[in-house]
Tab-separated table of C-alpha atoms and ligand atoms in Angstrom:
chain	number	residue	atom	x	y	z
A	1	MET	CA	50.137	-38.150	29.171
A	2	ASP	CA	49.841	-41.921	29.528
A	3	SER	CA	47.715	-43.896	31.925
A	4	SER	CA	50.608	-44.674	34.299
A	5	PHE	CA	50.085	-41.178	35.731
A	6	LEU	CA	46.533	-42.113	36.631
A	7	ALA	CA	46.289	-45.823	37.430
A	8	ASN	CA	46.996	-47.635	40.695
A	9	GLY	CA	46.337	-44.625	42.852
A	10	GLN	CA	48.965	-42.581	41.033
A	11	PHE	CA	46.689	-39.641	40.293
A	12	LEU	CA	45.976	-39.104	43.962
A	13	HIS	CA	49.551	-39.885	44.995
A	14	LEU	CA	51.135	-37.488	42.501
A	15	SER	CA	48.515	-34.825	43.196
A	16	ARG	CA	49.417	-34.981	46.880
A	17	PHE	CA	53.180	-35.297	46.712
A	18	GLN	CA	54.208	-33.961	43.284
A	19	PRO	CA	51.371	-31.634	42.311
A	20	GLU	CA	53.600	-29.919	39.734
A	21	THR	CA	53.099	-33.065	37.603
A	22	PHE	CA	49.631	-31.731	36.840
A	23	ALA	CA	50.461	-28.041	36.581
A	24	ASN	CA	49.322	-28.131	32.948
A	25	GLN	CA	46.038	-29.585	31.835
A	26	ALA	CA	46.362	-32.910	30.040
A	27	SER	CA	44.067	-35.368	28.370
A	28	LEU	CA	44.031	-39.121	27.952
A	29	THR	CA	41.723	-41.286	25.860
A	30	LEU	CA	41.325	-44.845	27.075
A	31	PRO	CA	41.045	-47.906	24.762
A	32	ASN	CA	37.286	-47.913	25.500
A	33	HIS	CA	37.119	-44.291	24.231
A	34	THR	CA	36.409	-42.783	27.618
A	35	THR	CA	38.279	-39.486	27.913
A	36	ILE	CA	39.966	-38.282	31.083
A	37	ASP	CA	40.919	-34.633	31.340
A	38	ILE	CA	43.280	-33.712	34.140
A	39	LEU	CA	42.266	-30.174	35.053
A	40	ALA	CA	44.520	-29.546	38.057
A	41	PRO	CA	46.142	-31.522	40.870
A	42	GLY	CA	43.348	-33.561	42.422
A	43	ILE	CA	40.759	-32.700	39.768
A	44	VAL	CA	39.788	-34.867	36.777
A	45	GLU	CA	36.863	-34.782	34.402
A	46	VAL	CA	35.744	-38.073	32.890
A	47	THR	CA	33.747	-38.060	29.658
A	48	PRO	CA	32.028	-41.240	28.474
A	49	ALA	CA	32.335	-42.586	24.953
A	50	SER	CA	28.546	-42.599	24.812
A	51	GLN	CA	26.390	-39.474	24.981
A	52	ALA	CA	26.674	-38.181	28.552
A	53	GLY	CA	23.471	-38.739	30.475
A	54	LYS	CA	24.017	-36.934	33.766
A	55	PHE	CA	26.594	-34.474	35.047
A	56	ILE	CA	27.897	-35.799	38.352
A	57	VAL	CA	30.348	-34.103	40.720
A	58	LEU	CA	31.987	-36.493	43.192
A	59	SER	CA	34.084	-34.640	45.743
A	60	CYS	CA	36.022	-35.975	48.701
A	61	GLY	CA	38.749	-34.777	51.036
A	62	VAL	CA	37.378	-31.254	51.404
A	63	HIS	CA	38.448	-32.136	54.936
A	64	GLY	CA	41.875	-33.686	54.519
A	65	ASN	CA	41.678	-36.325	57.244
A	66	GLU	CA	38.388	-37.840	56.071
A	67	THR	CA	40.090	-40.672	54.318
A	68	ALA	CA	37.465	-43.299	53.487
A	69	PRO	CA	35.758	-41.274	50.734
A	70	ILE	CA	39.193	-40.342	49.351
A	71	GLU	CA	40.079	-44.030	49.097
A	72	ILE	CA	36.711	-44.843	47.523
A	73	CYS	CA	37.109	-42.131	44.863
A	74	SER	CA	40.729	-43.027	44.132
A	75	ASP	CA	39.766	-46.690	43.702
A	76	MET	CA	36.913	-45.676	41.428
A	77	LEU	CA	39.266	-43.609	39.270
A	78	ASP	CA	41.633	-46.587	39.055
A	79	ALA	CA	38.766	-48.796	37.883
A	80	ILE	CA	37.750	-46.226	35.275
A	81	VAL	CA	41.341	-46.030	33.984
A	82	GLU	CA	41.611	-49.836	33.925
A	83	GLY	CA	38.303	-50.077	32.076
A	84	THR	CA	36.554	-52.177	34.706
A	85	ILE	CA	34.120	-49.297	35.265
A	86	ILE	CA	32.766	-47.793	32.068
A	87	VAL	CA	31.081	-44.494	32.833
A	88	GLN	CA	27.810	-43.512	31.178
A	89	HIS	CA	27.806	-39.987	32.535
A	90	LYS	CA	30.126	-37.030	32.741
A	91	ILE	CA	31.984	-37.096	36.047
A	92	LEU	CA	33.942	-34.350	37.769
A	93	MET	CA	36.034	-36.005	40.470
A	94	ILE	CA	37.579	-33.709	43.060
A	95	PHE	CA	40.092	-34.503	45.784
A	96	GLY	CA	39.629	-31.385	47.878
A	97	ASN	CA	42.333	-30.421	50.345
A	98	LEU	CA	45.570	-32.101	49.217
A	99	PRO	CA	48.005	-30.443	51.708
A	100	ALA	CA	45.668	-31.269	54.597
A	101	MET	CA	45.609	-34.931	53.479
A	102	ASN	CA	49.401	-34.960	53.686
A	103	ALA	CA	49.314	-33.386	57.122
A	104	GLY	CA	46.625	-35.838	58.287
A	105	GLU	CA	44.542	-32.851	59.350
A	106	ARG	CA	41.040	-31.563	58.724
A	107	PHE	CA	42.545	-28.383	57.242
A	108	ILE	CA	45.780	-26.379	57.159
A	109	GLU	CA	44.541	-22.890	58.070
A	110	GLU	CA	40.760	-22.966	58.018
A	111	ASN	CA	37.729	-25.144	57.369
A	112	MET	CA	37.313	-25.267	53.604
A	113	ASN	CA	33.678	-26.282	53.838
A	114	ARG	CA	32.789	-22.787	55.106
A	115	LEU	CA	34.405	-21.001	52.169
A	116	PHE	CA	32.057	-21.561	49.243
A	117	SER	CA	29.484	-19.294	47.608
A	118	GLY	CA	32.102	-16.559	47.560
A	119	ALA	CA	33.039	-16.791	51.249
A	120	HIS	CA	36.652	-17.392	50.162
A	121	GLN	CA	36.990	-13.810	48.988
A	122	ASN	CA	38.419	-12.094	52.064
A	123	GLY	CA	41.805	-13.688	52.527
A	124	SER	CA	44.398	-15.851	50.856
A	125	SER	CA	44.741	-19.021	52.918
A	126	PRO	CA	45.448	-22.239	50.972
A	127	GLU	CA	41.843	-23.262	51.607
A	128	ARG	CA	40.485	-20.015	50.167
A	129	GLN	CA	42.536	-20.379	46.997
A	130	ARG	CA	41.441	-23.979	46.593
A	131	ALA	CA	37.765	-23.196	47.252
A	132	LYS	CA	37.885	-20.545	44.513
A	133	LEU	CA	39.420	-23.043	42.069
A	134	LEU	CA	36.812	-25.665	42.976
A	135	GLU	CA	33.983	-23.176	42.475
A	136	ASP	CA	35.317	-22.150	39.055
A	137	THR	CA	35.811	-25.780	38.033
A	138	VAL	CA	32.319	-26.813	39.078
A	139	ALA	CA	30.853	-23.780	37.288
A	140	GLN	CA	32.623	-24.719	34.053
A	141	PHE	CA	31.518	-28.326	34.428
A	142	PHE	CA	27.839	-27.627	34.928
A	143	ALA	CA	27.940	-24.969	32.167
A	144	LYS	CA	28.421	-27.880	29.741
A	145	ALA	CA	25.080	-29.410	30.753
A	146	VAL	CA	23.321	-27.411	28.059
A	147	GLY	CA	20.683	-30.005	27.286
A	148	GLY	CA	18.971	-29.881	30.651
A	149	GLU	CA	20.838	-32.974	31.831
A	150	GLU	CA	20.479	-33.960	35.457
A	151	ARG	CA	23.091	-32.269	37.664
A	152	LEU	CA	24.269	-34.023	40.805
A	153	HIS	CA	26.885	-33.297	43.455
A	154	TYR	CA	27.791	-35.721	46.219
A	155	ASP	CA	30.328	-34.179	48.593
A	156	LEU	CA	31.626	-37.156	50.545
A	157	HIS	CA	32.774	-36.821	54.156
A	158	THR	CA	33.264	-38.768	57.357
A	159	ALA	CA	32.318	-37.290	60.723
A	160	ILE	CA	34.663	-36.410	63.581
A	161	ARG	CA	32.557	-38.177	66.194
A	162	ASP	CA	30.528	-41.336	66.358
A	163	SER	CA	26.960	-41.066	65.232
A	164	LYS	CA	23.908	-42.921	66.444
A	165	ASN	CA	23.121	-43.034	62.773
A	166	ASP	CA	26.395	-44.040	61.158
A	167	LYS	CA	25.656	-42.646	57.719
A	168	PHE	CA	23.731	-39.442	57.278
A	169	VAL	CA	23.202	-36.725	54.732
A	170	VAL	CA	22.926	-32.980	55.120
A	171	MET	CA	20.525	-31.716	52.464
A	172	PRO	CA	21.143	-28.104	51.477
A	173	TYR	CA	18.379	-25.584	52.003
A	174	LEU	CA	16.273	-25.313	48.857
A	175	GLY	CA	15.444	-21.644	48.682
A	176	ASP	CA	14.103	-21.773	45.154
A	177	GLY	CA	10.879	-23.684	45.668
A	178	ARG	CA	12.294	-27.065	44.673
A	179	LEU	CA	11.192	-30.043	46.723
A	180	PRO	CA	13.512	-32.823	47.895
A	181	SER	CA	13.867	-35.590	45.329
A	182	ALA	CA	12.383	-39.046	45.926
A	183	LYS	CA	14.950	-40.512	43.536
A	184	GLN	CA	17.783	-39.050	45.588
A	185	PHE	CA	16.406	-40.503	48.812
A	186	GLY	CA	16.442	-43.830	46.983
A	187	PHE	CA	20.024	-43.491	45.827
A	188	LEU	CA	21.318	-42.322	49.198
A	189	ALA	CA	19.429	-45.061	51.041
A	190	ALA	CA	21.118	-47.564	48.717
A	191	CYS	CA	24.453	-46.064	49.846
A	192	GLY	CA	23.531	-47.110	53.394
A	193	VAL	CA	22.232	-43.724	54.543
A	194	ASP	CA	19.159	-43.837	56.769
A	195	THR	CA	19.231	-40.356	58.284
A	196	PHE	CA	18.610	-37.077	56.520
A	197	LEU	CA	19.027	-33.599	57.883
A	198	LEU	CA	17.188	-30.806	56.075
A	199	SER	CA	19.049	-27.498	56.303
A	200	SER	CA	17.031	-24.440	57.187
A	201	ALA	CA	19.108	-21.677	55.619
A	202	PRO	CA	21.775	-20.912	53.021
A	203	THR	CA	25.316	-21.849	54.039
A	204	THR	CA	28.821	-21.686	52.633
A	205	THR	CA	29.287	-25.423	52.094
A	206	PHE	CA	30.379	-26.978	48.817
A	207	SER	CA	27.140	-28.901	48.299
A	208	TYR	CA	24.991	-25.825	48.966
A	209	PHE	CA	27.039	-23.941	46.361
A	210	SER	CA	26.221	-26.488	43.644
A	211	SER	CA	22.600	-26.663	44.704
A	212	ALA	CA	22.002	-22.927	44.870
A	213	GLN	CA	24.109	-21.821	41.910
A	214	PHE	CA	23.441	-24.583	39.403
A	215	LYS	CA	20.198	-26.197	40.561
A	216	ALA	CA	22.145	-29.403	41.120
A	217	ARG	CA	20.863	-32.001	43.513
A	218	GLY	CA	23.664	-31.526	46.040
A	219	PHE	CA	24.371	-33.393	49.265
A	220	THR	CA	26.928	-33.479	52.040
A	221	VAL	CA	27.186	-37.218	52.613
A	222	GLU	CA	28.641	-38.398	55.931
A	223	LEU	CA	29.696	-42.005	55.452
A	224	GLY	CA	31.057	-42.962	58.870
A	225	LYS	CA	33.797	-41.918	61.236
A	226	VAL	CA	37.170	-40.311	60.514
A	227	ARG	CA	40.105	-42.718	60.480
A	228	PRO	CA	43.676	-42.446	59.131
A	229	PHE	CA	44.490	-43.698	55.626
A	230	GLY	CA	44.578	-47.487	55.494
A	231	GLU	CA	42.625	-47.923	58.748
A	232	ASN	CA	39.113	-47.762	57.338
A	233	ASP	CA	36.929	-50.824	57.665
A	234	MET	CA	35.953	-50.932	54.024
A	235	ARG	CA	33.119	-53.381	54.745
A	236	SER	CA	31.161	-50.536	56.259
A	237	PHE	CA	31.524	-48.611	52.996
A	238	ALA	CA	30.627	-51.488	50.656
A	239	ALA	CA	27.088	-50.276	49.956
A	240	ALA	CA	28.243	-46.730	49.246
A	241	ARG	CA	30.998	-47.972	46.970
A	242	ALA	CA	28.665	-50.293	45.040
A	243	SER	CA	25.975	-47.641	44.696
A	244	LEU	CA	28.399	-44.969	43.514
A	245	THR	CA	29.769	-47.435	40.960
A	246	ALA	CA	26.236	-48.206	39.763
A	247	LEU	CA	25.463	-44.485	39.622
A	248	VAL	CA	28.320	-43.742	37.226
A	249	SER	CA	28.187	-46.927	35.157
A	250	GLU	CA	24.456	-47.563	34.722
A	251	THR	CA	22.314	-45.455	32.434
A	252	ASP	CA	19.795	-44.664	35.130
A	253	TYR	CA	20.460	-46.333	38.464
A	254	ALA	CA	17.297	-45.607	40.433
A	255	PRO	CA	16.772	-47.748	43.525
A	256	ALA	CA	13.659	-46.839	45.475
A	257	ALA	CA	13.540	-45.974	49.173
A	258	THR	CA	10.789	-46.699	51.644
A	259	MET	CA	10.380	-43.263	53.160
A	260	SER	CA	8.839	-44.613	56.359
A	261	GLU	CA	12.128	-46.408	57.086
A	262	LEU	CA	14.165	-43.220	56.900
A	263	LEU	CA	14.773	-40.717	59.678
A	264	VAL	CA	14.295	-37.151	58.571
A	265	TYR	CA	15.286	-34.240	60.778
A	266	LYS	CA	15.080	-30.504	60.402
A	267	VAL	CA	17.287	-27.924	62.066
A	268	ASN	CA	15.846	-26.405	65.216
A	269	GLN	CA	18.699	-24.315	66.638
A	270	VAL	CA	21.982	-23.070	65.194
A	271	ILE	CA	24.224	-22.204	68.134
A	272	ASN	CA	27.259	-20.079	67.346
A	273	ARG	CA	30.157	-19.622	69.716
A	274	GLN	CA	30.222	-15.945	70.713
A	275	HIS	CA	32.567	-16.076	73.671
A	276	LYS	CA	35.863	-17.753	74.476
A	277	ASP	CA	34.274	-19.398	77.524
A	278	PHE	CA	31.856	-21.512	75.544
A	279	ALA	CA	30.983	-24.912	77.018
A	280	LEU	CA	28.983	-27.919	75.933
A	281	HIS	CA	27.044	-29.678	78.689
A	282	PHE	CA	27.026	-33.232	77.421
A	283	SER	CA	29.748	-35.834	77.225
A	284	ASP	CA	32.654	-35.220	74.859
A	285	ASP	CA	31.976	-38.510	73.143
A	286	ALA	CA	28.197	-38.137	72.840
A	287	PRO	CA	27.380	-39.391	69.345
A	288	ASN	CA	25.760	-37.197	66.718
A	289	PHE	CA	21.938	-37.453	66.926
A	290	THR	CA	21.926	-38.084	70.671
A	291	ASP	CA	18.586	-36.664	71.820
A	292	PHE	CA	17.566	-34.853	74.992
A	293	LYS	CA	14.469	-33.984	77.003
A	294	GLN	CA	12.959	-30.537	76.778
A	295	GLY	CA	14.755	-28.099	79.068
A	296	THR	CA	18.093	-29.946	79.179
A	297	LEU	CA	20.998	-27.502	79.202
A	298	LEU	CA	23.045	-28.228	76.078
A	299	ALA	CA	25.537	-25.375	75.955
A	300	SER	CA	26.367	-22.145	77.696
A	301	GLU	CA	28.615	-19.121	77.509
A	302	PRO	CA	28.676	-15.912	79.526
A	303	GLY	CA	25.317	-14.246	78.992
A	304	ALA	CA	23.599	-17.186	77.298
A	305	GLU	CA	22.259	-20.655	78.044
A	306	TYR	CA	21.076	-22.960	75.293
A	307	VAL	CA	18.537	-25.646	76.180
A	308	ALA	CA	16.627	-28.330	74.318
A	309	GLN	CA	13.372	-26.656	73.335
A	310	GLN	CA	11.420	-29.883	72.899
A	311	ASP	CA	11.603	-33.564	73.767
A	312	GLY	CA	13.659	-35.540	71.268
A	313	GLU	CA	15.780	-32.584	70.222
A	314	ALA	CA	19.118	-34.027	69.106
A	315	ILE	CA	22.638	-32.674	68.748
A	316	VAL	CA	24.705	-32.689	65.562
A	317	PHE	CA	28.278	-31.504	64.885
A	318	PRO	CA	29.098	-30.232	68.390
A	319	ASN	CA	32.481	-28.523	68.524
A	320	ALA	CA	33.182	-26.088	71.376
A	321	LYS	CA	36.555	-25.166	69.875
A	322	VAL	CA	35.394	-23.496	66.663
A	323	ALA	CA	36.526	-19.929	65.980
A	324	LEU	CA	34.418	-17.190	67.596
A	325	GLY	CA	31.309	-16.484	65.549
A	326	GLN	CA	31.267	-19.963	64.020
A	327	ARG	CA	28.766	-22.724	64.577
A	328	ALA	CA	29.492	-24.766	67.695
A	329	LEU	CA	26.349	-26.893	67.700
A	330	LEU	CA	23.297	-27.695	65.646
A	331	THR	CA	20.163	-29.088	67.175
A	332	VAL	CA	17.650	-31.008	65.119
A	333	VAL	CA	14.143	-32.383	65.591
A	334	PRO	CA	12.335	-35.155	63.695
A	335	THR	CA	10.131	-34.065	60.842
A	336	THR	CA	8.228	-35.632	57.963
A	337	LEU	CA	8.146	-34.757	54.302
A	338	GLU	CA	4.677	-34.279	52.908
A	339	THR	CA	5.630	-33.974	49.281
A	340	LEU	CA	8.591	-34.946	47.173
A	341	ASP	CA	9.741	-34.244	43.675
A	342	VAL	CA	10.672	-37.136	41.382
B	1	ZN	ZN1	34.008	-33.355	56.518
């Protein structure tokens, strides 16, 4: 396979519109001796000419209409193929939900970012099949990190609604005694993120899967608001783009963060929709991280009322239209981190 299948956005384009092009795995070695293995439509593994330092998963488009991260990753792949970015680490780049991208939708049948850690098993929707493939691919990738190399996974998204804090990160629950990483706060802050949400329990997201299964530092990174392809204001993504480029091309890109300048929240309530008559009691366009006074009614359904339990309790990811049993609202409260890992 020659580089014309990869450069100038062709890998993403062909993966979306002629996925059969990549039905068989193929490999390409660039003039600078970087190797690119095409593993499946929308999935490439990049191996540096030098000894790989870190193992980094960059995923985007797990929700098909979250276009800015897809454009950032596609541009980064182009630059790698052209040789203007020379990677120093092993990279697994994943374009998640290709049919949903083509449809301009978040998903075709169901939300793929609720189907990891085996949750894909009961059914055969396109998202379930893809989630299984992504899990297997990530497992094989991290299995190659036999020398104790650092394992990282940044799952890049944009949010459905505005956010008071434009860029924020959901940090998977660390159930294994690990502490959050100071170095990762530094990297994410350099991407323009100032708000961090610490999860309180295991979930079925892609980043939690990598964190729990492979001890990766995994993050769901929300970089801004959903817009159609070509309509993103790339200026607002410049810091993320530059930092991701530095991450893959520098031996050890390690900007420091001033923790006191960052907003850190922890989950207070997880409110699942149990009834078809579920209602949210704040404005439809209330931004993520809007906060309320104690006692404010936030949501209700027959038999239940959900109120802010303390002053400053803020809403994240409200969606009254989720399937029954699924999360319709998270509430979060400010917290501080006493100790961090390196
Ligand atoms: Zn998303």
